[in-house]
Amino acid sequence: MITDFPSEVSFEGPVATYRTPSLDDAEEIRDILSDKDNMQYLKFMTKPGGWTLEQVQERLTKQLQGQKENRTLVLHIIYKGKVVGMTGFTVIDTIHRNAEVGIILDKACWGKRLATEAFYFSLKWAFDELGLHRVKWVTTNINQGMRGWLEKVCGLTVEQISRESLLVDDQWLNEYTYVLFEDDWRTRVKPHLESKIYKS
């Protein structure tokens, strides 16, 4: 298990590149976060009128500082030379060896295997390099795409349902938590994702 996070992380996949954020990415990230379709399942993160460049720069600065302090590891997704999303861990507990993983992806890139590849490299770093024991996803009842990926692709089941825990657009949403453990990653999920990513 590594004790200090590297200052730069980069992975090259068959479809895209995944690397440490840069402040130079701010304009492209602002466009992604300000798009209502991209954020339809993450409305609690939206800003009235969209994100400003200053708000995005502040977000990126906090993420990079968190990486220096061994608390976060975010990767920007580069597809055809453009930043099209982000994945990784905004919460990492190295004492208890667990973290929460997520993804935000531009709608133009949905259905291009990017989510599977992005989660693969995030999980590979978390389990194989950082030595985590447990990684969780938290999503909502209306995010059928994410829930379908977790259940059908990863074969995970719901660990916990927090009923009516989010109020979005005057609608109460349930939060669904899915968990992957290191043994299940190594013996089942990792080889399965690799067969999908590197299939001929």
PDB file of C-alpha atoms in Angstrom:
ATOM      1  CA  MET A   1       0.000   0.000   0.000  1.00  0.00           C
ATOM      2  CA  ILE A   2       1.405   3.382  -0.984  1.00  0.00           C
ATOM      3  CA  THR A   3       1.645   5.978   1.779  1.00  0.00           C
ATOM      4  CA  ASP A   4       1.840   9.136  -0.342  1.00  0.00           C
ATOM      5  CA  PHE A   5      -0.237   9.782  -3.434  1.00  0.00           C
ATOM      6  CA  PRO A   6       1.792  10.622  -6.551  1.00  0.00           C
ATOM      7  CA  SER A   7       1.610  14.203  -7.770  1.00  0.00           C
ATOM      8  CA  GLU A   8       0.763  13.045 -11.296  1.00  0.00           C
ATOM      9  CA  VAL A   9      -1.332  10.028 -12.272  1.00  0.00           C
ATOM     10  CA  SER A  10      -2.002   8.958 -15.851  1.00  0.00           C
ATOM     11  CA  PHE A  11      -3.513   5.916 -17.557  1.00  0.00           C
ATOM     12  CA  GLU A  12      -3.844   5.212 -21.267  1.00  0.00           C
ATOM     13  CA  GLY A  13      -6.828   3.119 -22.266  1.00  0.00           C
ATOM     14  CA  PRO A  14      -7.957   1.796 -25.646  1.00  0.00           C
ATOM     15  CA  VAL A  15     -10.580   4.568 -25.834  1.00  0.00           C
ATOM     16  CA  ALA A  16      -9.351   7.495 -23.719  1.00  0.00           C
ATOM     17  CA  THR A  17      -6.624   8.905 -21.473  1.00  0.00           C
ATOM     18  CA  TYR A  18      -7.124   9.484 -17.736  1.00  0.00           C
ATOM     19  CA  ARG A  19      -4.882  11.965 -15.940  1.00  0.00           C
ATOM     20  CA  THR A  20      -4.481  14.306 -12.997  1.00  0.00           C
ATOM     21  CA  PRO A  21      -6.532  17.521 -13.398  1.00  0.00           C
ATOM     22  CA  SER A  22      -4.935  20.742 -14.553  1.00  0.00           C
ATOM     23  CA  LEU A  23      -6.152  24.272 -13.944  1.00  0.00           C
ATOM     24  CA  ASP A  24      -5.953  24.663 -17.722  1.00  0.00           C
ATOM     25  CA  ASP A  25      -8.933  22.276 -17.942  1.00  0.00           C
ATOM     26  CA  ALA A  26     -11.225  24.752 -16.192  1.00  0.00           C
ATOM     27  CA  GLU A  27     -13.170  25.995 -19.236  1.00  0.00           C
ATOM     28  CA  GLU A  28     -13.972  22.493 -20.490  1.00  0.00           C
ATOM     29  CA  ILE A  29     -14.963  21.345 -16.992  1.00  0.00           C
ATOM     30  CA  ARG A  30     -17.169  24.434 -16.603  1.00  0.00           C
ATOM     31  CA  ASP A  31     -19.042  23.529 -19.787  1.00  0.00           C
ATOM     32  CA  ILE A  32     -19.601  19.955 -18.572  1.00  0.00           C
ATOM     33  CA  LEU A  33     -20.795  20.968 -15.094  1.00  0.00           C
ATOM     34  CA  SER A  34     -23.076  23.687 -16.472  1.00  0.00           C
ATOM     35  CA  ASP A  35     -24.871  21.421 -18.948  1.00  0.00           C
ATOM     36  CA  LYS A  36     -28.289  20.387 -17.592  1.00  0.00           C
ATOM     37  CA  ASP A  37     -28.315  17.071 -19.470  1.00  0.00           C
ATOM     38  CA  ASN A  38     -24.893  16.083 -18.172  1.00  0.00           C
ATOM     39  CA  MET A  39     -25.984  16.880 -14.618  1.00  0.00           C
ATOM     40  CA  GLN A  40     -29.557  15.554 -14.722  1.00  0.00           C
ATOM     41  CA  TYR A  41     -28.774  13.006 -11.978  1.00  0.00           C
ATOM     42  CA  LEU A  42     -26.515  15.378 -10.042  1.00  0.00           C
ATOM     43  CA  LYS A  43     -28.744  18.431  -9.824  1.00  0.00           C
ATOM     44  CA  PHE A  44     -27.613  19.098  -6.262  1.00  0.00           C
ATOM     45  CA  MET A  45     -24.234  20.043  -7.781  1.00  0.00           C
ATOM     46  CA  THR A  46     -25.620  22.574 -10.248  1.00  0.00           C
ATOM     47  CA  LYS A  47     -25.345  26.346  -9.893  1.00  0.00           C
ATOM     48  CA  PRO A  48     -27.984  28.931 -10.867  1.00  0.00           C
ATOM     49  CA  GLY A  49     -26.910  30.161 -14.284  1.00  0.00           C
ATOM     50  CA  GLY A  50     -24.181  27.531 -14.481  1.00  0.00           C
ATOM     51  CA  TRP A  51     -20.719  27.307 -12.972  1.00  0.00           C
ATOM     52  CA  THR A  52     -18.360  30.270 -13.264  1.00  0.00           C
ATOM     53  CA  LEU A  53     -14.759  29.849 -14.269  1.00  0.00           C
ATOM     54  CA  GLU A  54     -13.688  30.977 -10.801  1.00  0.00           C
ATOM     55  CA  GLN A  55     -15.870  28.334  -9.122  1.00  0.00           C
ATOM     56  CA  VAL A  56     -14.402  25.595 -11.301  1.00  0.00           C
ATOM     57  CA  GLN A  57     -10.855  26.781 -10.664  1.00  0.00           C
ATOM     58  CA  GLU A  58     -11.558  26.710  -6.928  1.00  0.00           C
ATOM     59  CA  ARG A  59     -12.943  23.173  -7.237  1.00  0.00           C
ATOM     60  CA  LEU A  60      -9.882  21.996  -9.174  1.00  0.00           C
ATOM     61  CA  THR A  61      -7.522  23.653  -6.696  1.00  0.00           C
ATOM     62  CA  LYS A  62      -9.225  21.856  -3.789  1.00  0.00           C
ATOM     63  CA  GLN A  63      -9.018  18.537  -5.616  1.00  0.00           C
ATOM     64  CA  LEU A  64      -5.303  18.964  -6.303  1.00  0.00           C
ATOM     65  CA  GLN A  65      -4.690  20.006  -2.689  1.00  0.00           C
ATOM     66  CA  GLY A  66      -6.609  16.948  -1.535  1.00  0.00           C
ATOM     67  CA  GLN A  67      -4.343  14.777  -3.649  1.00  0.00           C
ATOM     68  CA  LYS A  68      -1.281  16.324  -2.006  1.00  0.00           C
ATOM     69  CA  GLU A  69      -2.833  15.563   1.392  1.00  0.00           C
ATOM     70  CA  ASN A  70      -3.704  11.942   0.441  1.00  0.00           C
ATOM     71  CA  ARG A  71      -7.467  12.606   0.665  1.00  0.00           C
ATOM     72  CA  THR A  72      -8.636  12.655  -2.966  1.00  0.00           C
ATOM     73  CA  LEU A  73      -7.676  11.337  -6.393  1.00  0.00           C
ATOM     74  CA  VAL A  74      -9.589  12.758  -9.356  1.00  0.00           C
ATOM     75  CA  LEU A  75      -8.845  11.896 -12.981  1.00  0.00           C
ATOM     76  CA  HIS A  76      -9.890  13.938 -15.992  1.00  0.00           C
ATOM     77  CA  ILE A  77     -11.079  11.948 -18.989  1.00  0.00           C
ATOM     78  CA  ILE A  78      -9.445  12.953 -22.282  1.00  0.00           C
ATOM     79  CA  TYR A  79     -11.175  11.740 -25.446  1.00  0.00           C
ATOM     80  CA  LYS A  80     -10.015  12.794 -28.904  1.00  0.00           C
ATOM     81  CA  GLY A  81      -7.887  15.543 -27.375  1.00  0.00           C
ATOM     82  CA  LYS A  82     -10.696  17.067 -25.310  1.00  0.00           C
ATOM     83  CA  VAL A  83     -11.605  16.916 -21.618  1.00  0.00           C
ATOM     84  CA  VAL A  84     -14.985  15.152 -21.602  1.00  0.00           C
ATOM     85  CA  GLY A  85     -15.448  14.280 -17.953  1.00  0.00           C
ATOM     86  CA  MET A  86     -14.000  13.314 -14.616  1.00  0.00           C
ATOM     87  CA  THR A  87     -13.861  10.237 -12.432  1.00  0.00           C
ATOM     88  CA  GLY A  88     -12.108   9.098  -9.280  1.00  0.00           C
ATOM     89  CA  PHE A  89     -12.400   9.630  -5.564  1.00  0.00           C
ATOM     90  CA  THR A  90     -13.367  12.836  -3.762  1.00  0.00           C
ATOM     91  CA  VAL A  91     -13.309  11.006  -0.417  1.00  0.00           C
ATOM     92  CA  ILE A  92     -10.518   8.556   0.515  1.00  0.00           C
ATOM     93  CA  ASP A  93      -9.933   7.164   4.006  1.00  0.00           C
ATOM     94  CA  THR A  94      -6.469   5.593   4.042  1.00  0.00           C
ATOM     95  CA  ILE A  95      -6.782   4.573   7.711  1.00  0.00           C
ATOM     96  CA  HIS A  96      -9.828   2.376   7.153  1.00  0.00           C
ATOM     97  CA  ARG A  97      -8.908   1.724   3.499  1.00  0.00           C
ATOM     98  CA  ASN A  98     -12.160   2.797   1.887  1.00  0.00           C
ATOM     99  CA  ALA A  99     -13.323   5.426  -0.595  1.00  0.00           C
ATOM    100  CA  GLU A 100     -16.259   6.703  -2.628  1.00  0.00           C
ATOM    101  CA  VAL A 101     -15.991   6.727  -6.427  1.00  0.00           C
ATOM    102  CA  GLY A 102     -18.022   8.606  -9.020  1.00  0.00           C
ATOM    103  CA  ILE A 103     -18.097   9.920 -12.569  1.00  0.00           C
ATOM    104  CA  ILE A 104     -19.385  12.903 -14.548  1.00  0.00           C
ATOM    105  CA  LEU A 105     -19.311  12.481 -18.314  1.00  0.00           C
ATOM    106  CA  ASP A 106     -20.327  14.749 -21.181  1.00  0.00           C
ATOM    107  CA  LYS A 107     -23.535  13.445 -22.748  1.00  0.00           C
ATOM    108  CA  ALA A 108     -21.884  13.312 -26.180  1.00  0.00           C
ATOM    109  CA  CYS A 109     -19.684  10.512 -24.848  1.00  0.00           C
ATOM    110  CA  TRP A 110     -22.367   8.350 -23.296  1.00  0.00           C
ATOM    111  CA  GLY A 111     -22.468   4.829 -24.738  1.00  0.00           C
ATOM    112  CA  LYS A 112     -18.850   4.845 -25.930  1.00  0.00           C
ATOM    113  CA  ARG A 113     -17.470   2.484 -23.221  1.00  0.00           C
ATOM    114  CA  LEU A 114     -15.850   5.454 -21.494  1.00  0.00           C
ATOM    115  CA  ALA A 115     -17.589   4.893 -18.148  1.00  0.00           C
ATOM    116  CA  THR A 116     -16.488   1.251 -17.996  1.00  0.00           C
ATOM    117  CA  GLU A 117     -12.919   2.161 -18.894  1.00  0.00           C
ATOM    118  CA  ALA A 118     -12.858   5.127 -16.483  1.00  0.00           C
ATOM    119  CA  PHE A 119     -14.108   3.072 -13.556  1.00  0.00           C
ATOM    120  CA  TYR A 120     -11.672   0.280 -14.407  1.00  0.00           C
ATOM    121  CA  PHE A 121      -8.627   2.540 -14.141  1.00  0.00           C
ATOM    122  CA  SER A 122      -9.971   4.258 -11.018  1.00  0.00           C
ATOM    123  CA  LEU A 123     -10.627   0.934  -9.301  1.00  0.00           C
ATOM    124  CA  LYS A 124      -7.336  -0.537 -10.468  1.00  0.00           C
ATOM    125  CA  TRP A 125      -5.466   2.346  -8.848  1.00  0.00           C
ATOM    126  CA  ALA A 126      -7.557   2.161  -5.682  1.00  0.00           C
ATOM    127  CA  PHE A 127      -7.266  -1.569  -5.085  1.00  0.00           C
ATOM    128  CA  ASP A 128      -4.005  -2.564  -6.759  1.00  0.00           C
ATOM    129  CA  GLU A 129      -1.857   0.488  -6.008  1.00  0.00           C
ATOM    130  CA  LEU A 130      -3.396   2.247  -3.032  1.00  0.00           C
ATOM    131  CA  GLY A 131      -4.447  -1.009  -1.366  1.00  0.00           C
ATOM    132  CA  LEU A 132      -8.007  -0.093  -0.470  1.00  0.00           C
ATOM    133  CA  HIS A 133     -10.351  -2.694   0.984  1.00  0.00           C
ATOM    134  CA  ARG A 134     -13.730  -1.170   0.099  1.00  0.00           C
ATOM    135  CA  VAL A 135     -15.021   1.217  -2.581  1.00  0.00           C
ATOM    136  CA  LYS A 136     -18.579   2.491  -2.727  1.00  0.00           C
ATOM    137  CA  TRP A 137     -20.851   4.239  -5.207  1.00  0.00           C
ATOM    138  CA  VAL A 138     -23.771   6.387  -4.056  1.00  0.00           C
ATOM    139  CA  THR A 139     -26.469   7.081  -6.637  1.00  0.00           C
ATOM    140  CA  THR A 140     -30.213   7.718  -6.699  1.00  0.00           C
ATOM    141  CA  ASN A 141     -33.280   5.703  -7.585  1.00  0.00           C
ATOM    142  CA  ILE A 142     -33.800   7.679 -10.814  1.00  0.00           C
ATOM    143  CA  ASN A 143     -30.276   7.085 -12.157  1.00  0.00           C
ATOM    144  CA  GLN A 144     -31.121   3.865 -13.932  1.00  0.00           C
ATOM    145  CA  GLY A 145     -28.016   4.040 -16.125  1.00  0.00           C
ATOM    146  CA  MET A 146     -25.608   3.978 -13.207  1.00  0.00           C
ATOM    147  CA  ARG A 147     -27.597   1.420 -11.264  1.00  0.00           C
ATOM    148  CA  GLY A 148     -27.821  -0.775 -14.368  1.00  0.00           C
ATOM    149  CA  TRP A 149     -24.058  -0.608 -14.915  1.00  0.00           C
ATOM    150  CA  LEU A 150     -23.329  -1.513 -11.298  1.00  0.00           C
ATOM    151  CA  GLU A 151     -25.780  -4.393 -11.258  1.00  0.00           C
ATOM    152  CA  LYS A 152     -25.406  -5.805 -14.784  1.00  0.00           C
ATOM    153  CA  VAL A 153     -21.762  -5.084 -15.584  1.00  0.00           C
ATOM    154  CA  CYS A 154     -20.216  -5.363 -12.117  1.00  0.00           C
ATOM    155  CA  GLY A 155     -22.744  -7.763 -10.650  1.00  0.00           C
ATOM    156  CA  LEU A 156     -23.161  -5.709  -7.483  1.00  0.00           C
ATOM    157  CA  THR A 157     -26.222  -5.572  -5.273  1.00  0.00           C
ATOM    158  CA  VAL A 158     -27.576  -2.679  -3.243  1.00  0.00           C
ATOM    159  CA  GLU A 159     -25.981  -2.532   0.198  1.00  0.00           C
ATOM    160  CA  GLN A 160     -28.111   0.292   1.584  1.00  0.00           C
ATOM    161  CA  ILE A 161     -31.064   2.454   0.616  1.00  0.00           C
ATOM    162  CA  SER A 162     -31.387   5.848   2.299  1.00  0.00           C
ATOM    163  CA  ARG A 163     -34.992   6.714   1.672  1.00  0.00           C
ATOM    164  CA  GLU A 164     -35.986  10.287   0.787  1.00  0.00           C
ATOM    165  CA  SER A 165     -32.543  11.623   1.668  1.00  0.00           C
ATOM    166  CA  LEU A 166     -32.258  14.184  -1.153  1.00  0.00           C
ATOM    167  CA  LEU A 167     -34.762  16.889  -2.073  1.00  0.00           C
ATOM    168  CA  VAL A 168     -34.273  17.847  -5.726  1.00  0.00           C
ATOM    169  CA  ASP A 169     -36.792  19.965  -7.654  1.00  0.00           C
ATOM    170  CA  ASP A 170     -39.374  19.398  -4.902  1.00  0.00           C
ATOM    171  CA  GLN A 171     -38.972  15.635  -5.308  1.00  0.00           C
ATOM    172  CA  TRP A 172     -37.620  13.322  -2.621  1.00  0.00           C
ATOM    173  CA  LEU A 173     -35.012  10.891  -3.936  1.00  0.00           C
ATOM    174  CA  ASN A 174     -33.695   7.682  -2.420  1.00  0.00           C
ATOM    175  CA  GLU A 175     -29.943   7.155  -2.297  1.00  0.00           C
ATOM    176  CA  TYR A 176     -28.650   3.709  -3.264  1.00  0.00           C
ATOM    177  CA  THR A 177     -25.238   2.559  -2.039  1.00  0.00           C
ATOM    178  CA  TYR A 178     -23.295  -0.156  -3.844  1.00  0.00           C
ATOM    179  CA  VAL A 179     -20.025  -1.586  -2.496  1.00  0.00           C
ATOM    180  CA  LEU A 180     -17.112  -3.462  -4.046  1.00  0.00           C
ATOM    181  CA  PHE A 181     -14.550  -5.250  -1.848  1.00  0.00           C
ATOM    182  CA  GLU A 182     -10.943  -5.993  -2.749  1.00  0.00           C
ATOM    183  CA  ASP A 183     -11.384  -9.778  -2.980  1.00  0.00           C
ATOM    184  CA  ASP A 184     -14.354  -9.436  -5.324  1.00  0.00           C
ATOM    185  CA  TRP A 185     -12.382  -6.917  -7.392  1.00  0.00           C
ATOM    186  CA  ARG A 186      -9.432  -9.247  -7.906  1.00  0.00           C
ATOM    187  CA  THR A 187     -11.279 -12.499  -8.457  1.00  0.00           C
ATOM    188  CA  ARG A 188     -14.306 -11.373 -10.469  1.00  0.00           C
ATOM    189  CA  VAL A 189     -14.813  -7.712 -11.362  1.00  0.00           C
ATOM    190  CA  LYS A 190     -11.301  -6.839 -12.553  1.00  0.00           C
ATOM    191  CA  PRO A 191     -11.011  -9.709 -15.070  1.00  0.00           C
ATOM    192  CA  HIS A 192     -14.561  -9.092 -16.229  1.00  0.00           C
ATOM    193  CA  LEU A 193     -13.950  -5.391 -16.913  1.00  0.00           C
ATOM    194  CA  GLU A 194     -10.658  -6.195 -18.638  1.00  0.00           C
ATOM    195  CA  SER A 195     -12.468  -8.615 -20.946  1.00  0.00           C
ATOM    196  CA  LYS A 196     -14.852  -5.830 -21.944  1.00  0.00           C
ATOM    197  CA  ILE A 197     -12.219  -3.103 -22.301  1.00  0.00           C
ATOM    198  CA  TYR A 198      -9.588  -5.085 -24.154  1.00  0.00           C
ATOM    199  CA  LYS A 199     -11.877  -7.256 -26.257  1.00  0.00           C
ATOM    200  CA  SER A 200     -10.755  -7.575 -29.872  1.00  0.00           C
TER     201      SER A 200
END
